[in-house]
Amino acid sequence: MGQAHSEEVRSKEDITAELAEKFARKCFEPLELYCFKDNFKSLADNQQHIRYLKEDVIAKFLELPDVLNVSPVVFQMLSYIGAFPFLEDAPAVLGFEQMIVCVAILTDRYTKILAKGAATRRKLLFKSLAVYDRKMSEIEKRPASPTVEEGDEATKEAGSSGTTTAAAGRSHAAGFAVDEAGDDEDDGGVEDADDDELVLAALNSLDLNDAFKAGDLHAASTHGAMIPADNFRRLLMLLLLVAPLGPQETLSTYAERVRAGDALDGLRDTADSILSSLINVERAPGITFAQFRRILPANLPFLFEGFNALFEHFLFSRNLDFTKKRQQSTGGGSSSSVGSPPSSPPAIRRVRTSSSSLPPLLPDNKGHILNPNLVSQLSFFIPGNELFRRLRLLYSGADAGFSMGSFETKSSSSYHHAQGAEGIFTDSLPPRRFPDGSPAGRSEDRVIFGVLVKQPWRAAHRECFGDADTLLFQLSPVHDVFRASSVNQNYVSFAKAPAAFPGATASRHPTLRTLGPVSLVIDSSFEFGVFTHDYTSRGGAFATSAARRHDFQDRFQVDNIEVWGCGGDDEARGQRERWEWEQREAEARRRINLGTGDREADRALLEMAGLVGNNRSGGSMS
């Protein structure tokens, strides 16, 4: 009774301080906590005995580029998360305890205490970026069927383009993430019941009773909430910039990516491609939680990973000399009060890394398609440790020539050559029945498609290759990811005629080929291609889009094709040695003059030569 009564009268300030102390003790190393105290002491303003951080101070410390104008967005996010677990009190003054909570949550360190999944943190981030305006959010939910006036205009537009009204309405939003209006789930419902999972877990960790939780939690619902499109565009540009950021690596290292001109335009274009998968900016002013919840797990599961390294800057003090080792005990750092001034640092157990000594994100002066912005975009759905500073160009059509022979010479250990023409390729495709996939007004922009294949590339005349980790994706003008199916495993086929990429198979018809429901097909001359998204069929070897829930097809002329290997020097060396061994084996088999007509004798001869047996097939004996 006495314990329950004492819990009920504890103030919010006491609970926030207790939670911050628990985060500091459990989520940070003693040295990190010391550095955090030192940074906060040097950065904080003092007003009426309250020490807090201001927006401009945080922006300068994190080196947020002024040209992005993203500091107000970041400060809004921090002010909301800083109120945790009492989110109804947001925005919060960013004092010491509030910043401890922000850093623990934004670096994913809170999971050491609160065993909650990414979905709960994702919802907290949505609400920290959202504004509440029910009238604005209703714009997105206009009736799908046009009014009489709208129908007349649609008919006129359709008549001028030679299409039917139905086709015009169908293609109006092609390429955007937003479904036909009214299809989205309600923002609330069952989801609101789980709205405070992370908050409740935090209070449970402090052994607070249910009466307190039920009486004092009134966190804002997602009803009427949306992230303004311009705010999210600025945040996306920052996330693209910080995606490759390493521990203690300063953001100024990537200053050339935000220089005014082509560099900044390229960063903005990449952000717009991602934004197009979340919202139709011509129809709605912001991103609703229904869209955020549905699209991010499928297309952008690692979108906020860059925050880890960015906000870990608070855990490294620039005032410390990391070239010297201190002999003080580490025990004092964890047992002292979390809000006390920093004392002598514990023993140094980390080594400062120099960003200038790191290799570039991509090899210099190589590649015509892939650039640092697109690599960052890839890291939003492929783990960054498989991409950054591990990519090497294996094949570029612009440099090596657009032929299957050149492609295979650089990408696999087999050699073939074939040529084709646009007429042959076009004649081999079924009649067009889907609209373009590019957004309205951007149909002339280039499209960028890609495939992630973790198995060795090989000619596939009779069977497909690839595995469950194979990804088919689009980077521009709309960001989209199509994940491998567990039922249909015909992921990748590669043959001289026809040349088919994931999800497509050759037709029995002598002139027409069968396009997979979700497939990318390139002709054997690497001149022309077609991407098909048959949403009605619900997918084949690859799942349909979570963002664009309609049928579309992109037919295009190939401007360039590149193949990039993911791996370090050891992987590249091992692959090269394997290819060289395979070529030696093939050459040795060609030099052996069999022709005896006795299969057993021929096999014995190959075994004596060491070319078959011991798990070596030696190739076909027929």
XYZ file of C-alpha atoms in Angstrom:
622
model
C 0.000 0.000 0.000
C 2.731 2.416 1.013
C 4.771 1.650 -2.127
C 1.758 2.135 -4.422
C 0.899 5.449 -2.737
C 4.456 6.742 -3.164
C 4.396 5.876 -6.858
C 1.139 7.771 -7.431
C 2.449 11.037 -5.982
C 5.729 11.079 -7.903
C 5.919 14.061 -10.190
C 6.511 13.898 -13.908
C 9.831 15.672 -13.421
C 10.989 12.990 -10.991
C 9.928 10.214 -13.348
C 11.635 11.844 -16.336
C 14.853 12.245 -14.340
C 14.685 8.633 -13.174
C 14.134 7.359 -16.716
C 17.018 9.489 -18.020
C 19.303 8.117 -15.334
C 18.334 4.563 -16.233
C 18.979 5.240 -19.928
C 22.349 6.770 -19.071
C 23.400 3.858 -16.873
C 22.188 1.036 -19.090
C 22.583 2.458 -22.613
C 25.886 4.366 -22.457
C 29.421 3.352 -21.596
C 31.071 5.339 -18.761
C 33.287 7.172 -21.237
C 30.312 7.992 -23.456
C 28.407 9.384 -20.490
C 31.404 11.473 -19.470
C 31.653 12.881 -23.001
C 27.939 13.594 -23.088
C 28.181 15.598 -19.856
C 31.171 17.491 -21.175
C 29.416 18.324 -24.456
C 26.221 19.417 -22.738
C 28.122 21.622 -20.282
C 29.959 23.399 -23.101
C 26.882 23.830 -25.326
C 24.032 24.621 -22.918
C 22.534 28.044 -22.284
C 21.542 28.961 -18.750
C 18.323 30.772 -17.949
C 16.752 30.920 -14.487
C 19.039 28.084 -13.359
C 17.804 25.861 -16.213
C 20.429 24.596 -18.636
C 19.146 23.735 -22.107
C 20.183 23.493 -25.758
C 18.907 25.840 -28.458
C 18.214 25.064 -32.102
C 21.163 26.947 -33.566
C 23.563 25.383 -31.060
C 22.445 21.846 -31.942
C 22.654 22.605 -35.672
C 26.184 23.947 -35.325
C 27.341 21.045 -33.157
C 25.959 18.434 -35.578
C 27.240 20.484 -38.549
C 23.850 20.498 -40.266
C 24.336 22.280 -43.612
C 22.605 25.677 -43.724
C 21.701 25.150 -47.372
C 19.356 22.286 -46.439
C 17.398 24.436 -43.959
C 16.740 21.266 -41.986
C 17.588 22.452 -38.467
C 13.958 23.500 -37.653
C 12.771 20.006 -38.630
C 15.423 18.315 -36.483
C 14.704 20.626 -33.545
C 10.965 19.894 -33.761
C 11.753 16.180 -33.707
C 14.035 16.508 -30.680
C 11.565 18.713 -28.791
C 8.874 16.066 -29.195
C 11.010 13.048 -28.309
C 12.507 14.990 -25.395
C 9.091 14.963 -23.704
C 9.168 11.148 -23.585
C 7.451 9.404 -21.802
C 4.974 12.266 -21.309
C 4.486 13.073 -24.982
C 1.357 15.096 -24.291
C 3.650 17.767 -22.794
C 5.622 18.243 -26.021
C 7.412 20.355 -27.092
C 9.896 19.987 -24.270
C 12.750 22.220 -23.214
C 15.888 20.281 -24.171
C 17.606 20.015 -20.837
C 20.107 17.375 -19.769
C 17.582 14.613 -19.039
C 15.635 15.347 -22.223
C 18.754 15.112 -24.385
C 19.754 11.832 -22.725
C 16.369 10.413 -23.757
C 16.666 11.817 -27.299
C 20.126 10.376 -27.903
C 19.160 6.976 -26.451
C 16.106 6.713 -28.717
C 17.619 8.173 -31.902
C 20.671 5.885 -31.689
C 18.571 2.764 -30.989
C 20.322 2.287 -27.652
C 17.010 2.324 -25.815
C 16.552 -1.312 -26.917
C 18.944 -2.336 -24.143
C 16.110 -1.510 -21.740
C 12.907 -1.440 -23.776
C 12.498 -4.555 -25.887
C 10.234 -3.045 -28.522
C 10.422 -3.408 -32.275
C 11.240 -0.901 -34.979
C 7.559 -0.247 -35.664
C 7.066 1.435 -32.289
C 10.084 3.706 -32.754
C 8.967 4.436 -36.303
C 5.612 5.663 -35.038
C 7.297 7.862 -32.449
C 9.425 9.407 -35.209
C 6.330 10.015 -37.345
C 4.588 11.874 -34.551
C 7.708 13.893 -33.800
C 7.737 15.150 -37.406
C 3.987 15.548 -37.890
C 1.695 18.528 -37.622
C -1.975 18.241 -36.709
C -4.412 19.755 -39.184
C -7.458 17.645 -39.897
C -8.588 19.851 -42.790
C -5.250 19.427 -44.554
C -5.266 15.681 -44.066
C -8.769 15.413 -45.539
C -7.425 16.675 -48.874
C -5.800 13.281 -49.363
C -9.099 11.479 -48.798
C -11.204 13.038 -51.526
C -13.662 10.668 -53.223
C -12.036 8.542 -55.909
C -14.865 8.955 -58.414
C -14.784 12.343 -60.153
C -17.675 14.793 -59.995
C -19.582 15.751 -63.108
C -17.303 18.711 -63.726
C -14.178 16.693 -63.048
C -15.482 13.944 -65.275
C -16.028 16.391 -68.114
C -12.482 17.693 -67.764
C -11.127 14.174 -67.669
C -13.104 13.336 -70.783
C -11.711 16.366 -72.590
C -8.161 15.476 -71.586
C -8.713 11.880 -72.624
C -10.132 12.962 -75.951
C -7.123 15.120 -76.706
C -4.728 12.284 -75.938
C -6.681 9.586 -77.733
C -7.441 7.543 -74.620
C -10.625 6.695 -72.826
C -11.840 8.427 -69.693
C -11.200 5.323 -67.657
C -7.667 5.073 -68.911
C -7.045 8.747 -68.213
C -8.278 8.426 -64.661
C -6.240 5.279 -64.232
C -3.000 6.832 -65.381
C -3.445 10.182 -63.643
C -1.579 9.157 -60.508
C 0.688 6.601 -62.137
C 4.047 6.408 -60.461
C 3.035 7.912 -57.150
C 2.794 6.018 -53.900
C -0.702 7.143 -53.071
C -3.427 4.708 -54.029
C -6.705 5.685 -55.535
C -8.166 8.140 -53.049
C -10.082 6.581 -50.227
C -8.220 3.255 -50.301
C -5.948 3.998 -47.388
C -6.692 2.501 -44.033
C -7.898 4.802 -41.324
C -5.040 6.253 -39.352
C -6.485 5.064 -36.079
C -8.398 1.936 -35.222
C -6.425 -0.941 -33.827
C -3.174 0.953 -34.296
C -4.190 3.565 -31.714
C -4.470 0.815 -29.122
C -0.725 0.270 -29.510
C 0.051 3.951 -29.733
C 1.927 4.093 -26.445
C 3.716 0.735 -26.386
C 7.107 2.366 -26.056
C 5.835 4.751 -23.377
C 4.241 1.934 -21.378
C 7.403 -0.130 -21.649
C 9.406 2.799 -20.269
C 7.045 3.206 -17.315
C 7.061 -0.548 -16.713
C 10.833 -0.415 -16.509
C 10.428 2.054 -13.621
C 7.896 -0.214 -11.854
C 5.090 2.345 -12.046
C 1.624 0.995 -11.380
C -1.241 0.758 -13.865
C -3.294 3.453 -12.132
C -0.645 6.044 -12.882
C -0.376 5.005 -16.529
C -4.119 5.073 -17.113
C -4.605 8.455 -15.456
C -1.651 10.438 -16.839
C -1.043 9.293 -20.401
C -2.837 11.231 -23.109
C -0.431 11.061 -26.038
C -1.640 12.633 -29.257
C -3.328 10.325 -31.750
C -2.281 10.076 -35.382
C -5.760 11.224 -36.466
C -5.344 14.382 -38.514
C -1.541 14.155 -38.325
C 0.683 14.462 -41.361
C 4.298 15.284 -42.103
C 4.482 18.321 -44.411
C 5.982 17.306 -47.747
C 8.581 20.079 -47.764
C 9.735 19.222 -44.234
C 10.152 15.578 -45.125
C 12.006 16.433 -48.326
C 14.544 18.422 -46.302
C 14.859 15.566 -43.812
C 15.368 13.079 -46.657
C 18.205 15.203 -48.026
C 19.840 15.126 -44.596
C 19.323 11.356 -44.277
C 20.897 10.817 -47.696
C 23.851 12.890 -46.556
C 24.380 11.145 -43.197
C 23.704 7.582 -44.406
C 27.423 6.694 -44.826
C 28.481 8.594 -41.695
C 30.811 6.590 -39.469
C 31.590 6.923 -35.732
C 33.144 10.330 -35.017
C 33.158 11.130 -38.739
C 32.136 14.758 -39.211
C 29.359 15.757 -41.563
C 31.616 18.392 -43.111
C 33.484 15.492 -44.760
C 30.639 15.345 -47.286
C 30.395 19.091 -47.884
C 30.883 18.646 -51.634
C 27.538 16.803 -51.817
C 25.620 19.938 -50.758
C 27.455 22.527 -52.812
C 25.094 24.746 -54.765
C 24.671 23.626 -58.354
C 24.581 20.120 -59.782
C 25.591 18.470 -56.501
C 22.698 19.990 -54.550
C 20.272 19.420 -57.424
C 21.256 15.749 -57.541
C 20.669 15.392 -53.801
C 17.264 17.051 -54.123
C 16.275 14.885 -57.121
C 17.095 11.720 -55.182
C 15.018 12.953 -52.233
C 12.121 13.707 -54.603
C 12.244 10.154 -55.976
C 11.882 8.796 -52.446
C 9.166 11.311 -51.602
C 7.235 10.226 -54.716
C 6.895 6.754 -53.253
C 5.206 8.191 -50.163
C 2.942 10.939 -51.454
C 1.420 12.579 -54.494
C 2.576 16.138 -53.813
C 0.118 17.451 -56.400
C -2.838 16.084 -54.438
C -1.827 16.214 -50.782
C 0.322 18.556 -48.698
C 1.775 15.876 -46.470
C 2.338 12.238 -45.539
C -0.298 10.515 -43.437
C 0.505 7.818 -40.938
C -1.327 5.216 -43.050
C 1.143 5.809 -45.885
C 4.111 6.044 -43.524
C 3.185 2.794 -41.785
C 2.564 0.841 -45.001
C 5.450 1.964 -47.194
C 8.455 2.402 -44.891
C 8.767 -1.247 -43.724
C 8.655 -2.490 -47.332
C 10.624 0.167 -49.210
C 12.673 2.068 -46.622
C 13.284 -0.175 -43.584
C 16.691 1.430 -42.812
C 15.702 5.029 -43.568
C 16.641 6.396 -40.139
C 19.838 4.379 -39.620
C 21.940 7.472 -40.329
C 20.674 9.026 -37.093
C 22.754 6.490 -35.139
C 26.113 7.923 -36.121
C 24.855 11.521 -36.298
C 23.547 11.681 -32.739
C 26.411 9.598 -31.368
C 28.432 12.798 -31.828
C 27.042 13.781 -28.424
C 28.894 10.769 -26.977
C 32.351 11.897 -28.152
C 33.897 14.969 -26.625
C 36.212 17.101 -28.698
C 37.911 18.277 -25.534
C 39.458 14.888 -24.831
C 42.948 13.954 -25.933
C 42.480 10.469 -27.337
C 46.226 10.000 -27.841
C 46.780 9.558 -24.110
C 45.487 6.903 -21.793
C 44.084 7.773 -18.407
C 44.467 5.410 -15.485
C 41.408 6.413 -13.472
C 38.860 3.780 -12.566
C 35.737 3.453 -14.715
C 33.452 2.808 -11.761
C 32.759 6.416 -10.842
C 31.193 7.292 -14.183
C 28.264 4.908 -13.862
C 27.517 5.380 -10.177
C 27.557 9.176 -10.030
C 24.397 11.195 -10.545
C 23.477 11.481 -14.191
C 23.090 15.245 -13.989
C 26.283 15.985 -12.067
C 29.083 17.978 -13.716
C 31.720 15.873 -15.511
C 34.661 14.777 -13.419
C 37.869 13.151 -14.624
C 37.260 10.878 -17.602
C 37.408 7.114 -17.145
C 40.064 5.095 -18.880
C 40.071 5.738 -22.608
C 39.008 2.604 -24.458
C 38.276 4.073 -27.877
C 40.467 5.312 -30.670
C 39.482 8.353 -32.697
C 39.180 7.551 -36.372
C 40.201 10.031 -39.017
C 37.636 10.497 -41.770
C 40.389 11.675 -44.110
C 41.987 8.218 -43.922
C 38.809 6.454 -45.073
C 38.504 5.383 -48.722
C 35.900 7.175 -50.862
C 32.319 5.925 -50.935
C 32.810 4.944 -54.573
C 35.984 4.477 -56.646
C 37.002 7.818 -58.147
C 36.014 8.548 -61.735
C 34.223 5.233 -62.176
C 30.634 4.557 -63.088
C 28.088 6.673 -64.915
C 24.911 5.619 -63.081
C 25.790 4.980 -59.466
C 26.772 8.021 -57.410
C 27.010 8.753 -53.656
C 23.364 9.861 -53.504
C 22.122 6.635 -55.078
C 24.367 4.553 -52.801
C 22.780 6.328 -49.823
C 19.366 5.613 -51.314
C 20.271 1.938 -51.660
C 21.275 1.868 -47.977
C 17.677 2.677 -47.046
C 16.740 -0.930 -47.942
C 20.126 -2.725 -48.190
C 22.350 -2.706 -45.053
C 24.934 0.029 -45.385
C 27.806 -2.222 -44.283
C 27.335 -4.112 -47.565
C 27.561 -0.938 -49.642
C 29.637 1.939 -48.350
C 33.298 1.693 -49.381
C 32.748 -1.920 -50.476
C 31.493 -1.418 -54.039
C 33.699 -2.003 -57.054
C 32.703 -1.524 -60.676
C 32.733 -4.827 -62.593
C 31.075 -3.751 -65.807
C 29.978 -0.497 -67.441
C 28.298 -0.559 -70.820
C 29.548 2.947 -71.589
C 33.165 1.795 -71.191
C 33.199 -1.912 -72.104
C 30.511 -1.913 -74.797
C 26.859 -2.927 -74.820
C 27.101 -6.591 -75.615
C 26.376 -9.747 -73.715
C 29.935 -10.882 -74.323
C 31.364 -7.808 -72.598
C 28.852 -8.166 -69.775
C 29.736 -11.795 -69.108
C 33.474 -11.188 -69.444
C 33.280 -8.676 -66.593
C 30.485 -10.196 -64.507
C 30.850 -13.965 -64.761
C 33.171 -16.686 -65.921
C 31.308 -17.632 -69.126
C 31.570 -16.049 -72.584
C 28.840 -15.505 -75.149
C 27.927 -12.786 -77.627
C 24.649 -11.714 -79.196
C 23.214 -8.714 -80.941
C 19.672 -7.453 -81.424
C 17.589 -4.535 -82.670
C 14.735 -2.466 -81.333
C 12.255 -3.903 -83.805
C 13.086 -7.500 -82.858
C 12.783 -6.716 -79.158
C 9.533 -4.755 -79.511
C 7.985 -7.456 -81.680
C 8.823 -10.021 -79.024
C 6.762 -8.177 -76.354
C 3.017 -8.691 -75.812
C 0.733 -5.756 -76.736
C 0.977 -2.845 -74.313
C -1.948 -2.746 -71.882
C -0.637 -0.751 -68.876
C 0.074 2.995 -68.524
C 3.553 4.382 -67.840
C 4.878 4.124 -64.319
C 6.475 7.588 -64.235
C 4.645 10.382 -62.377
C 2.664 12.883 -64.376
C 4.927 15.609 -65.667
C 8.064 13.508 -65.218
C 7.563 10.950 -67.993
C 10.620 12.216 -69.856
C 12.918 11.690 -66.874
C 15.252 8.758 -66.953
C 14.298 5.615 -65.074
C 16.782 3.720 -62.951
C 16.121 0.070 -62.153
C 18.371 -2.326 -60.297
C 18.715 -5.886 -59.049
C 20.525 -7.183 -55.977
C 21.719 -10.773 -56.522
C 23.826 -12.352 -53.797
C 24.591 -15.528 -55.744
C 27.339 -15.689 -58.390
C 26.131 -14.507 -61.787
C 25.948 -17.260 -64.385
C 24.386 -18.152 -67.701
C 20.995 -19.739 -67.059
C 19.858 -21.569 -70.153
C 17.676 -24.135 -68.411
C 17.099 -22.837 -64.890
C 16.909 -19.611 -62.923
C 19.195 -18.511 -60.121
C 18.978 -16.144 -57.165
C 17.641 -16.681 -53.659
C 15.198 -15.237 -51.151
C 17.491 -12.222 -50.602
C 17.246 -11.156 -54.265
C 15.767 -7.679 -54.656
C 14.310 -5.930 -57.674
C 14.117 -2.166 -57.178
C 13.596 1.206 -58.826
C 15.512 4.298 -57.735
C 14.185 7.002 -60.089
C 11.878 8.773 -60.731
C 10.044 6.812 -58.008
C 11.700 4.843 -55.207
C 10.260 1.338 -54.982
C 11.369 -2.100 -53.782
C 10.008 -5.470 -54.924
C 10.991 -8.314 -52.622
C 11.465 -11.937 -53.620
C 8.544 -14.315 -53.322
C 8.858 -17.504 -51.303
C 6.513 -19.385 -53.665
C 7.761 -18.591 -57.179
C 11.569 -18.838 -57.130
C 12.261 -18.018 -60.798
C 14.169 -14.920 -59.793
C 16.868 -14.415 -62.443
C 17.435 -15.968 -65.853
C 20.263 -15.038 -68.173
C 20.518 -16.425 -71.713
C 21.419 -15.266 -75.186
C 17.881 -15.276 -76.567
C 15.871 -13.949 -74.966
C 17.861 -12.141 -72.280
C 15.597 -12.049 -69.251
C 16.112 -10.483 -65.851
C 14.144 -11.299 -62.686
C 10.702 -12.769 -62.884
C 10.389 -13.227 -66.664
C 10.495 -16.422 -68.697
C 10.724 -17.230 -72.377
C 7.416 -17.876 -74.095
C 6.646 -21.015 -76.079
C 5.437 -18.705 -78.825
C 8.285 -18.288 -81.347
C 8.053 -14.475 -81.368
C 6.435 -13.381 -78.091
C 7.959 -13.722 -74.668
C 6.082 -14.010 -71.387
C 6.619 -11.083 -69.042
C 6.445 -11.909 -65.361
C 3.809 -10.064 -63.298
C 6.631 -8.051 -61.661
C 9.631 -8.263 -63.969
C 12.497 -6.442 -65.620
C 13.561 -7.685 -69.065
C 16.577 -6.445 -71.059
C 17.133 -7.504 -74.661
C 20.281 -9.430 -75.544
C 21.952 -6.386 -77.111
C 21.459 -4.326 -73.932
C 19.719 -1.635 -75.956
C 16.099 -1.857 -74.826
C 14.194 -2.924 -71.744
C 10.756 -3.197 -70.197
C 9.604 -3.184 -66.583
C 6.164 -4.629 -65.859
C 4.103 -4.247 -62.683
C 0.879 -6.258 -62.956
C -0.619 -5.401 -59.577
C -3.881 -7.186 -60.367
C -2.062 -10.521 -60.492
C -0.586 -9.923 -57.005
C 2.944 -10.739 -58.124
C 4.955 -13.740 -59.214
C 8.654 -14.188 -58.469
C 8.581 -10.739 -56.857
C 5.953 -9.089 -54.670
C 3.981 -6.150 -55.968
C 4.682 -2.609 -54.820
C 3.581 -1.453 -51.386
C 3.576 2.129 -52.678
C 1.965 1.934 -56.147
C -1.036 -0.315 -55.937
C -1.976 -0.248 -59.612
C -0.831 -1.682 -62.950
C 1.882 0.065 -64.965
C 4.666 -0.659 -67.425
C 7.821 1.247 -68.427
C 9.384 0.589 -71.842
C 12.722 2.305 -72.257
C 15.912 2.568 -74.269
C 18.984 1.566 -72.284
C 21.362 4.475 -71.735
C 23.820 2.551 -69.581
C 24.169 -0.664 -67.601
C 26.548 -1.131 -64.683
C 27.409 -4.100 -62.521
C 28.900 -3.411 -59.108
C 30.393 -6.048 -56.850
C 29.640 -5.784 -53.133
C 32.652 -6.799 -51.098
C 36.146 -5.902 -50.067
C 39.526 -6.801 -51.506
C 39.443 -10.320 -50.057
C 36.120 -11.130 -51.734
C 37.292 -9.706 -55.066
C 40.537 -11.677 -54.893
C 38.698 -14.911 -54.083
C 36.262 -14.398 -56.949
C 39.053 -13.667 -59.408
C 40.961 -16.780 -58.338
C 37.829 -18.918 -58.733
C 37.191 -17.585 -62.230
C 40.803 -18.173 -63.246
C 40.611 -21.741 -61.948
C 37.397 -22.380 -63.891
C 38.993 -21.061 -67.075
C 42.053 -23.305 -66.602
C 39.802 -26.298 -66.023
C 37.770 -25.521 -69.139
C 40.948 -25.092 -71.211
C 42.368 -28.370 -69.908
C 39.184 -30.214 -70.886
C 39.286 -28.741 -74.383
C 42.871 -29.996 -74.911
C 42.010 -33.609 -74.099
C 41.238 -35.582 -77.265
C 38.718 -38.186 -76.234
C 36.516 -39.547 -79.046
C 37.170 -43.210 -78.151
C 33.466 -43.973 -78.023
C 33.995 -45.710 -74.662
C 32.383 -43.513 -71.984
C 33.969 -45.476 -69.124
C 37.423 -45.172 -70.668
C 36.906 -41.479 -71.319
C 35.847 -40.918 -67.727
C 38.832 -42.856 -66.410
C 41.108 -40.662 -68.500
C 39.497 -37.507 -67.080
C 39.885 -38.869 -63.547
C 43.573 -39.533 -64.166
C 43.891 -35.930 -65.345
C 42.214 -34.797 -62.132
C 39.338 -33.137 -63.983
C 36.483 -35.269 -62.654
C 35.955 -37.088 -59.419
C 36.617 -35.579 -55.994
C 33.432 -33.483 -56.402
C 34.447 -32.324 -59.925
C 31.926 -33.003 -62.631
C 34.201 -32.199 -65.571
C 31.237 -30.979 -67.580
C 28.850 -32.955 -69.761
C 30.034 -36.300 -71.128
C 27.281 -36.530 -73.744
